[in-house]
Amino acid sequence: MGAGTEPAEARCDAAEGRVYLDHNATTPLAPEAAQAVQDAMHQAWGNPSSSHPAGRKAKELISSARESLARMVGGRPEDIVFTSGGTEANNMVIHTACRHFRESQARPGDSWGTPHIVTSSVEHDSIRLPLEQLVKESLAEATFVAVSPRSGRAEVDDVLAAIRPTTCLVSIMLANNETGVIMPVTELSQRVHALNQQRAAEGLPRILVHTDAAQMIGKGRVDVQELGVDYLTIVGHKFYGPRIGALYVRGPSTTTPLHPMLFGGGQERSFRPGTENTPMIAGLGQAAELVSKNWEAYEAHMRDVRDYLEARLEASFGKQRIHLNSHFTGSKRLCNTSNFSILGRGLQGRRVLSRCKMLLASVGAACHSEKGDRPSSILLSCGIPHDVAQNALRLSVGRDTTRADVDLVVQDLVQAVAQLDQDQAP
């Protein structure tokens, strides 16, 4: 984990005297993944659909990457469909669930009504916004289950209570990008599976289960057999891979429905046509190999550095002045994520970051960075008071973050807050 393994980007930041602690937004490309991308560009430039050697070389690389991704999540290679990223994978699941609901009606003229989808109030926009759009167009109904302010989780009983006869999909993220709270997806899948057996006897539609695992991969155990889900979203740039993704589907079109959103040349078994992006797929496969081999070491290292960060914050500012927004009784959280507020007037997260000379971090999800000083809706959903949520900072450590980096960051925060306190002084 030493300096020798640092990605080029991390070294570059260090040279500029900056410390990057925004790994939940994106990660630098692992050198091994960057090498795989480069090698594929030079050596596997053929069209994977061509039968000559240049095409076969590209096709072999794609097959190898598919195996690597399957191994990483405990699935089979045929269960992996490459996509442009997490947003496309999430939209594909929602599209599939609604279409499957309509096509499953026993006889022409039968109608179960409008498809209904259950999700949580803290999902990524690539789940929330497609659902809101479908609701607006009267093509679906959606329930956004509030997370418990006690646990920060979407509780299984609350999710099940939202299910209706017309429910066709339950989509709950594996871990939240802002708080790091890990959701009870395994238990949820077990309960939905039992419910589906009951529903089948009653002639009701099957409920499909999806989890967006963007934040969990590379930071903890992800095993689709253990999770019991039908779909799982994989996002390369969250685990030191390139900016493409994949969707795990438990037996696409056999055990579990999958409907394409695009139509074209038949690539990816027609689930996701378009000439494959061989270099990025090769890079994704290499990033997956690193996760399979090293995730336990990554997790232990990041947890150690994150815990050290929280201890240093409390020691430097005093326990009374630090509110740990991601500490919920009985809930597990991602090993690398610390969401906290430095309490005091005029210490909004954005203002604190603007006075930092070294720290590169965010106040929440990168996708919401244009929302000014409004506190994170996710923190408010978790029961964090408005004035505390407004001061929130989300620091997410990476594979190469050291305790020395943490010391620099805490010093930087101390000087930033001192400046802002001085500005407030009469």
Coordinates of N, CA, C and O in Angstrom, one line a residue, residues 268-383:
E268 N -23.4 -8.1 -27.4 CA -23.9 -8.4 -26.0 C -25.2 -9.2 -26.1 O -26.1 -8.9 -25.4
R269 N -25.2 -10.1 -27.0 CA -26.4 -11.0 -27.2 C -27.7 -10.2 -27.4 O -28.8 -10.5 -27.0
S270 N -27.5 -9.0 -28.1 CA -28.6 -8.1 -28.4 C -29.2 -7.4 -27.2 O -30.1 -6.5 -27.3
F271 N -28.7 -7.6 -26.0 CA -29.2 -6.9 -24.8 C -28.7 -5.5 -24.8 O -29.3 -4.6 -24.3
R272 N -27.4 -5.3 -25.4 CA -26.8 -4.0 -25.4 C -26.0 -3.8 -26.6 O -24.8 -3.9 -26.6
P273 N -26.7 -3.6 -27.8 CA -25.9 -3.5 -29.0 C -25.0 -2.3 -29.2 O -25.2 -1.4 -28.4
G274 N -24.2 -2.4 -30.1 CA -23.2 -1.3 -30.4 C -21.8 -2.0 -30.3 O -21.6 -2.8 -29.4
T275 N -20.9 -1.6 -31.2 CA -19.6 -2.2 -31.3 C -18.9 -2.0 -29.9 O -18.8 -0.9 -29.4
E276 N -18.4 -3.1 -29.3 CA -17.9 -3.1 -28.0 C -16.7 -2.2 -27.9 O -15.8 -2.1 -28.8
N277 N -16.6 -1.5 -26.7 CA -15.4 -0.6 -26.4 C -14.3 -1.5 -25.8 O -14.2 -1.5 -24.6
T278 N -13.6 -2.2 -26.7 CA -12.7 -3.2 -26.2 C -11.7 -2.7 -25.2 O -11.5 -3.3 -24.1
P279 N -11.0 -1.6 -25.4 CA -10.0 -1.1 -24.4 C -10.6 -0.8 -23.0 O -10.0 -1.2 -22.0
M280 N -11.7 -0.2 -23.0 CA -12.3 0.1 -21.7 C -12.8 -1.2 -21.0 O -12.7 -1.3 -19.8
I281 N -13.3 -2.1 -21.8 CA -13.8 -3.4 -21.2 C -12.6 -4.2 -20.6 O -12.6 -4.7 -19.6
A282 N -11.4 -4.1 -21.4 CA -10.2 -4.8 -20.9 C -9.7 -4.1 -19.6 O -9.3 -4.8 -18.6
G283 N -9.8 -2.8 -19.5 CA -9.4 -2.1 -18.3 C -10.3 -2.4 -17.1 O -9.9 -2.6 -16.0
L284 N -11.6 -2.6 -17.4 CA -12.6 -2.9 -16.4 C -12.3 -4.3 -15.8 O -12.4 -4.6 -14.6
G285 N -12.0 -5.2 -16.8 CA -11.7 -6.6 -16.4 C -10.4 -6.6 -15.5 O -10.4 -7.4 -14.5
Q286 N -9.4 -5.8 -15.8 CA -8.2 -5.8 -15.0 C -8.5 -5.2 -13.6 O -8.0 -5.7 -12.6
A287 N -9.4 -4.2 -13.5 CA -9.7 -3.6 -12.2 C -10.5 -4.6 -11.4 O -10.3 -4.7 -10.2
A288 N -11.3 -5.4 -12.1 CA -12.1 -6.5 -11.3 C -11.1 -7.5 -10.8 O -11.3 -8.0 -9.6
E289 N -10.1 -7.9 -11.5 CA -9.1 -8.8 -11.0 C -8.4 -8.3 -9.8 O -8.2 -9.1 -8.8
L290 N -8.1 -7.0 -9.8 CA -7.4 -6.4 -8.6 C -8.4 -6.5 -7.4 O -7.9 -6.9 -6.2
V291 N -9.7 -6.3 -7.6 CA -10.6 -6.4 -6.5 C -10.7 -7.8 -6.0 O -10.7 -8.1 -4.7
S292 N -10.9 -8.8 -6.9 CA -11.0 -10.2 -6.5 C -9.8 -10.6 -5.6 O -10.0 -11.3 -4.6
K293 N -8.6 -10.2 -6.0 CA -7.4 -10.6 -5.3 C -7.2 -9.9 -4.0 O -6.6 -10.5 -3.0
N294 N -7.5 -8.6 -3.9 CA -7.1 -7.8 -2.8 C -8.1 -7.1 -2.0 O -7.8 -6.3 -1.1
W295 N -9.4 -7.4 -2.2 CA -10.5 -6.5 -1.6 C -10.3 -6.6 0.0 O -10.6 -5.5 0.6
E296 N -10.0 -7.7 0.5 CA -9.9 -7.7 2.0 C -8.8 -6.8 2.5 O -8.9 -6.1 3.5
A297 N -7.6 -6.8 1.8 CA -6.5 -5.9 2.2 C -6.9 -4.5 2.0 O -6.6 -3.6 2.8
Y298 N -7.6 -4.2 0.9 CA -8.1 -2.8 0.6 C -9.0 -2.4 1.8 O -8.9 -1.3 2.3
E299 N -9.9 -3.2 2.1 CA -10.9 -2.9 3.1 C -10.3 -2.6 4.5 O -10.6 -1.6 5.1
A300 N -9.3 -3.5 4.9 CA -8.7 -3.3 6.2 C -7.9 -2.0 6.2 O -7.9 -1.3 7.2
H301 N -7.2 -1.7 5.1 CA -6.4 -0.5 5.0 C -7.2 0.7 5.1 O -7.0 1.7 5.9
M302 N -8.3 0.8 4.3 CA -9.2 2.0 4.3 C -9.9 2.2 5.6 O -10.0 3.3 6.1
R303 N -10.3 1.1 6.2 CA -11.0 1.2 7.5 C -10.0 1.8 8.6 O -10.4 2.7 9.3
D304 N -8.8 1.3 8.6 CA -7.8 1.8 9.5 C -7.6 3.3 9.3 O -7.6 4.1 10.3
V305 N -7.4 3.8 8.1 CA -7.2 5.2 7.8 C -8.4 6.0 8.1 O -8.3 7.1 8.7
R306 N -9.6 5.5 7.8 CA -10.9 6.3 8.1 C -11.1 6.4 9.6 O -11.4 7.5 10.0
D307 N -10.8 5.3 10.3 CA -11.0 5.4 11.8 C -10.0 6.4 12.4 O -10.3 7.1 13.3
Y308 N -8.8 6.4 11.8 CA -7.8 7.3 12.3 C -8.2 8.8 12.0 O -8.1 9.6 12.9
L309 N -8.8 9.0 10.8 CA -9.3 10.3 10.5 C -10.3 10.8 11.5 O -10.2 11.9 12.0
E310 N -11.3 10.0 11.9 CA -12.3 10.4 12.8 C -11.8 10.6 14.2 O -12.2 11.6 14.9
A311 N -10.8 9.8 14.6 CA -10.2 10.0 15.9 C -9.4 11.4 15.9 O -9.5 12.1 16.9
R312 N -8.7 11.7 14.8 CA -7.9 12.9 14.7 C -8.9 14.1 14.7 O -8.5 15.2 15.3
L313 N -10.0 14.0 14.0 CA -10.9 15.1 14.0 C -11.4 15.4 15.4 O -11.5 16.6 15.8
E314 N -11.8 14.4 16.1 CA -12.3 14.6 17.5 C -11.3 15.1 18.4 O -11.5 16.0 19.3
A315 N -10.0 14.7 18.2 CA -8.9 15.1 19.1 C -8.6 16.6 18.8 O -8.3 17.4 19.7
S316 N -8.7 17.0 17.5 CA -8.3 18.4 17.1 C -9.4 19.4 17.4 O -9.1 20.5 17.7
F317 N -10.7 19.0 17.2 CA -11.8 20.0 17.3 C -12.5 19.8 18.6 O -13.3 20.7 19.0
G318 N -12.3 18.7 19.3 CA -13.1 18.4 20.5 C -14.3 17.6 20.1 O -15.0 17.9 19.1
K319 N -14.7 16.6 20.8 CA -15.8 15.7 20.5 C -17.1 16.5 20.4 O -18.0 16.2 19.6
Q320 N -17.2 17.6 21.2 CA -18.5 18.4 21.2 C -18.7 19.1 19.8 O -19.8 19.4 19.5
R321 N -17.6 19.3 19.1 CA -17.7 20.2 17.9 C -17.8 19.3 16.6 O -18.1 19.9 15.5
I322 N -17.6 18.0 16.7 CA -17.7 17.1 15.5 C -18.9 16.3 15.7 O -19.1 15.6 16.7
H323 N -19.7 16.4 14.6 CA -20.9 15.5 14.6 C -20.7 14.5 13.5 O -20.6 14.8 12.3
L324 N -20.6 13.2 13.8 CA -20.4 12.1 12.9 C -21.7 11.7 12.3 O -22.5 11.0 12.9
N325 N -22.0 12.2 11.0 CA -23.3 12.0 10.4 C -23.5 10.6 9.9 O -24.7 10.2 9.6
S326 N -22.5 9.8 9.9 CA -22.6 8.4 9.3 C -22.6 7.4 10.4 O -22.5 6.2 10.1
H327 N -22.6 7.8 11.7 CA -22.7 6.8 12.8 C -24.1 6.5 13.2 O -24.8 7.4 13.7
F328 N -24.6 5.3 12.9 CA -25.9 4.9 13.3 C -25.9 3.6 14.1 O -25.2 2.7 13.6
T329 N -26.5 3.6 15.2 CA -26.5 2.4 16.0 C -26.9 1.2 15.3 O -28.0 1.2 14.6
G330 N -26.1 0.2 15.3 CA -26.4 -1.1 14.7 C -26.3 -1.2 13.2 O -26.5 -2.3 12.7
S331 N -25.8 -0.1 12.6 CA -25.7 -0.2 11.1 C -24.2 -0.3 10.8 O -23.4 0.3 11.4
K332 N -23.9 -1.1 9.8 CA -22.6 -1.2 9.2 C -22.4 -0.1 8.2 O -23.4 0.3 7.6
R333 N -21.2 0.3 7.9 CA -21.0 1.3 6.9 C -19.7 1.0 6.1 O -18.9 0.2 6.5
L334 N -19.6 1.6 4.9 CA -18.4 1.4 4.1 C -17.2 1.7 4.9 O -17.1 2.7 5.7
C335 N -16.1 1.0 4.6 CA -14.9 1.1 5.3 C -14.2 2.4 5.1 O -13.3 2.8 5.8
N336 N -14.5 3.1 4.0 CA -13.7 4.3 3.6 C -14.4 5.6 3.8 O -13.8 6.7 3.5
T337 N -15.7 5.6 4.3 CA -16.5 6.8 4.2 C -16.7 7.5 5.6 O -17.0 6.8 6.5
S338 N -16.4 8.8 5.7 CA -16.7 9.5 6.9 C -17.5 10.8 6.5 O -17.0 11.6 5.7
N339 N -18.7 10.8 7.0 CA -19.5 12.0 6.7 C -19.7 12.7 8.1 O -20.2 12.1 9.0
F340 N -19.2 14.0 8.2 CA -19.2 14.6 9.5 C -19.5 16.1 9.3 O -19.3 16.7 8.2
S341 N -19.9 16.8 10.4 CA -20.1 18.2 10.4 C -19.2 18.8 11.5 O -19.2 18.3 12.6
I342 N -18.6 19.9 11.1 CA -17.9 20.7 12.2 C -18.9 21.8 12.6 O -19.4 22.6 11.8
L343 N -19.3 21.7 13.9 CA -20.5 22.5 14.3 C -20.0 24.0 14.6 O -18.9 24.2 15.0
G344 N -20.9 24.9 14.2 CA -20.6 26.3 14.4 C -21.2 27.1 13.3 O -21.5 26.7 12.2
R345 N -21.5 28.4 13.6 CA -22.1 29.3 12.7 C -21.1 29.6 11.5 O -19.9 29.8 11.8
G346 N -21.6 29.7 10.3 CA -20.8 30.1 9.2 C -19.8 29.0 8.7 O -18.9 29.3 8.0
L347 N -20.0 27.8 9.2 CA -19.1 26.7 8.8 C -19.8 25.7 7.8 O -19.6 24.5 7.9
Q348 N -20.6 26.2 6.9 CA -21.2 25.3 5.9 C -20.1 24.6 5.2 O -19.0 25.1 4.9
G349 N -20.4 23.3 4.8 CA -19.4 22.5 4.2 C -18.6 23.1 3.0 O -17.4 23.1 3.0
R350 N -19.4 23.8 2.2 CA -18.8 24.4 1.0 C -17.8 25.5 1.4 O -16.7 25.7 0.8
R351 N -18.1 26.3 2.4 CA -17.3 27.4 2.8 C -16.0 26.8 3.4 O -14.9 27.4 3.2
V352 N -16.1 25.8 4.2 CA -14.9 25.1 4.8 C -14.0 24.6 3.7 O -12.8 24.9 3.7
L353 N -14.5 23.9 2.7 CA -13.7 23.4 1.6 C -13.0 24.5 0.9 O -11.9 24.4 0.4
S354 N -13.7 25.6 0.7 CA -13.2 26.7 -0.1 C -11.9 27.4 0.6 O -11.1 28.0 -0.1
R355 N -11.8 27.2 1.9 CA -10.7 27.7 2.7 C -9.6 26.7 2.8 O -8.5 27.0 3.4
C356 N -9.8 25.5 2.4 CA -8.8 24.4 2.5 C -7.7 24.6 1.4 O -8.0 24.8 0.3
K357 N -6.5 24.4 1.8 CA -5.4 24.6 0.9 C -4.9 23.2 0.3 O -4.3 23.1 -0.7
M358 N -5.2 22.1 1.0 CA -4.7 20.8 0.6 C -5.8 19.8 0.3 O -5.7 19.0 -0.6
L359 N -6.9 19.9 1.1 CA -8.0 18.9 1.0 C -8.8 19.0 -0.3 O -9.3 20.1 -0.6
L360 N -8.9 17.9 -1.0 CA -9.8 17.8 -2.2 C -10.9 16.8 -1.7 O -10.7 15.6 -1.6
A361 N -12.1 17.4 -1.5 CA -13.3 16.5 -1.0 C -14.6 17.2 -1.5 O -14.6 18.1 -2.3
S362 N -15.7 16.6 -1.0 CA -17.0 17.2 -1.4 C -17.9 17.2 -0.2 O -17.6 16.7 0.9
V363 N -19.0 17.9 -0.4 CA -20.0 18.0 0.7 C -21.0 16.8 0.6 O -21.9 16.7 1.4
G364 N -21.0 16.1 -0.5 CA -21.9 15.0 -0.7 C -21.7 14.4 -2.1 O -20.6 14.4 -2.6
A365 N -22.8 13.9 -2.7 CA -22.7 13.3 -4.0 C -22.2 14.3 -5.1 O -22.7 15.4 -5.1
A366 N -21.3 13.9 -5.9 CA -20.7 14.8 -6.9 C -21.8 15.3 -7.9 O -21.7 16.4 -8.4
C367 N -22.8 14.4 -8.1 CA -23.9 14.8 -9.0 C -24.7 15.9 -8.6 O -25.5 16.5 -9.3
H368 N -24.6 16.3 -7.3 CA -25.4 17.3 -6.7 C -24.6 18.6 -6.4 O -25.0 19.5 -5.7
S369 N -23.4 18.7 -7.0 CA -22.4 19.7 -6.6 C -22.9 21.1 -7.0 O -22.3 22.1 -6.5
E370 N -23.9 21.2 -7.8 CA -24.4 22.5 -8.2 C -25.5 23.1 -7.3 O -26.0 24.2 -7.6
K371 N -25.8 22.4 -6.2 CA -27.0 22.8 -5.5 C -26.7 23.8 -4.4 O -27.5 23.9 -3.4
G372 N -25.6 24.5 -4.4 CA -25.3 25.6 -3.5 C -25.2 25.1 -2.0 O -24.8 24.0 -1.8
D373 N -25.7 25.9 -1.1 CA -25.6 25.6 0.3 C -26.7 24.8 0.9 O -26.8 24.6 2.1
R374 N -27.6 24.3 0.0 CA -28.7 23.5 0.5 C -28.2 22.2 1.1 O -27.3 21.6 0.5
P375 N -28.6 21.8 2.3 CA -28.1 20.6 2.8 C -28.5 19.4 2.0 O -29.5 19.4 1.3
S376 N -27.7 18.3 2.1 CA -28.0 17.1 1.4 C -29.3 16.5 1.8 O -29.6 16.3 3.0
S377 N -30.2 16.2 0.8 CA -31.5 15.6 1.1 C -31.3 14.2 1.7 O -32.1 13.8 2.5
I378 N -30.2 13.6 1.4 CA -29.9 12.2 1.9 C -29.7 12.3 3.5 O -30.3 11.6 4.2
L379 N -28.9 13.3 3.9 CA -28.7 13.5 5.3 C -30.0 13.9 6.0 O -30.3 13.4 7.1
L380 N -30.8 14.8 5.4 CA -32.0 15.2 6.0 C -32.9 14.0 6.1 O -33.6 13.8 7.2
S381 N -32.9 13.1 5.1 CA -33.7 11.8 5.1 C -33.3 11.0 6.3 O -34.1 10.2 6.8
C382 N -32.0 11.0 6.6 CA -31.5 10.2 7.7 C -31.7 10.8 9.1 O -31.2 10.3 10.1
G383 N -32.5 11.9 9.1 CA -32.8 12.5 10.4 C -31.7 13.5 11.0 O -31.8 13.9 12.1

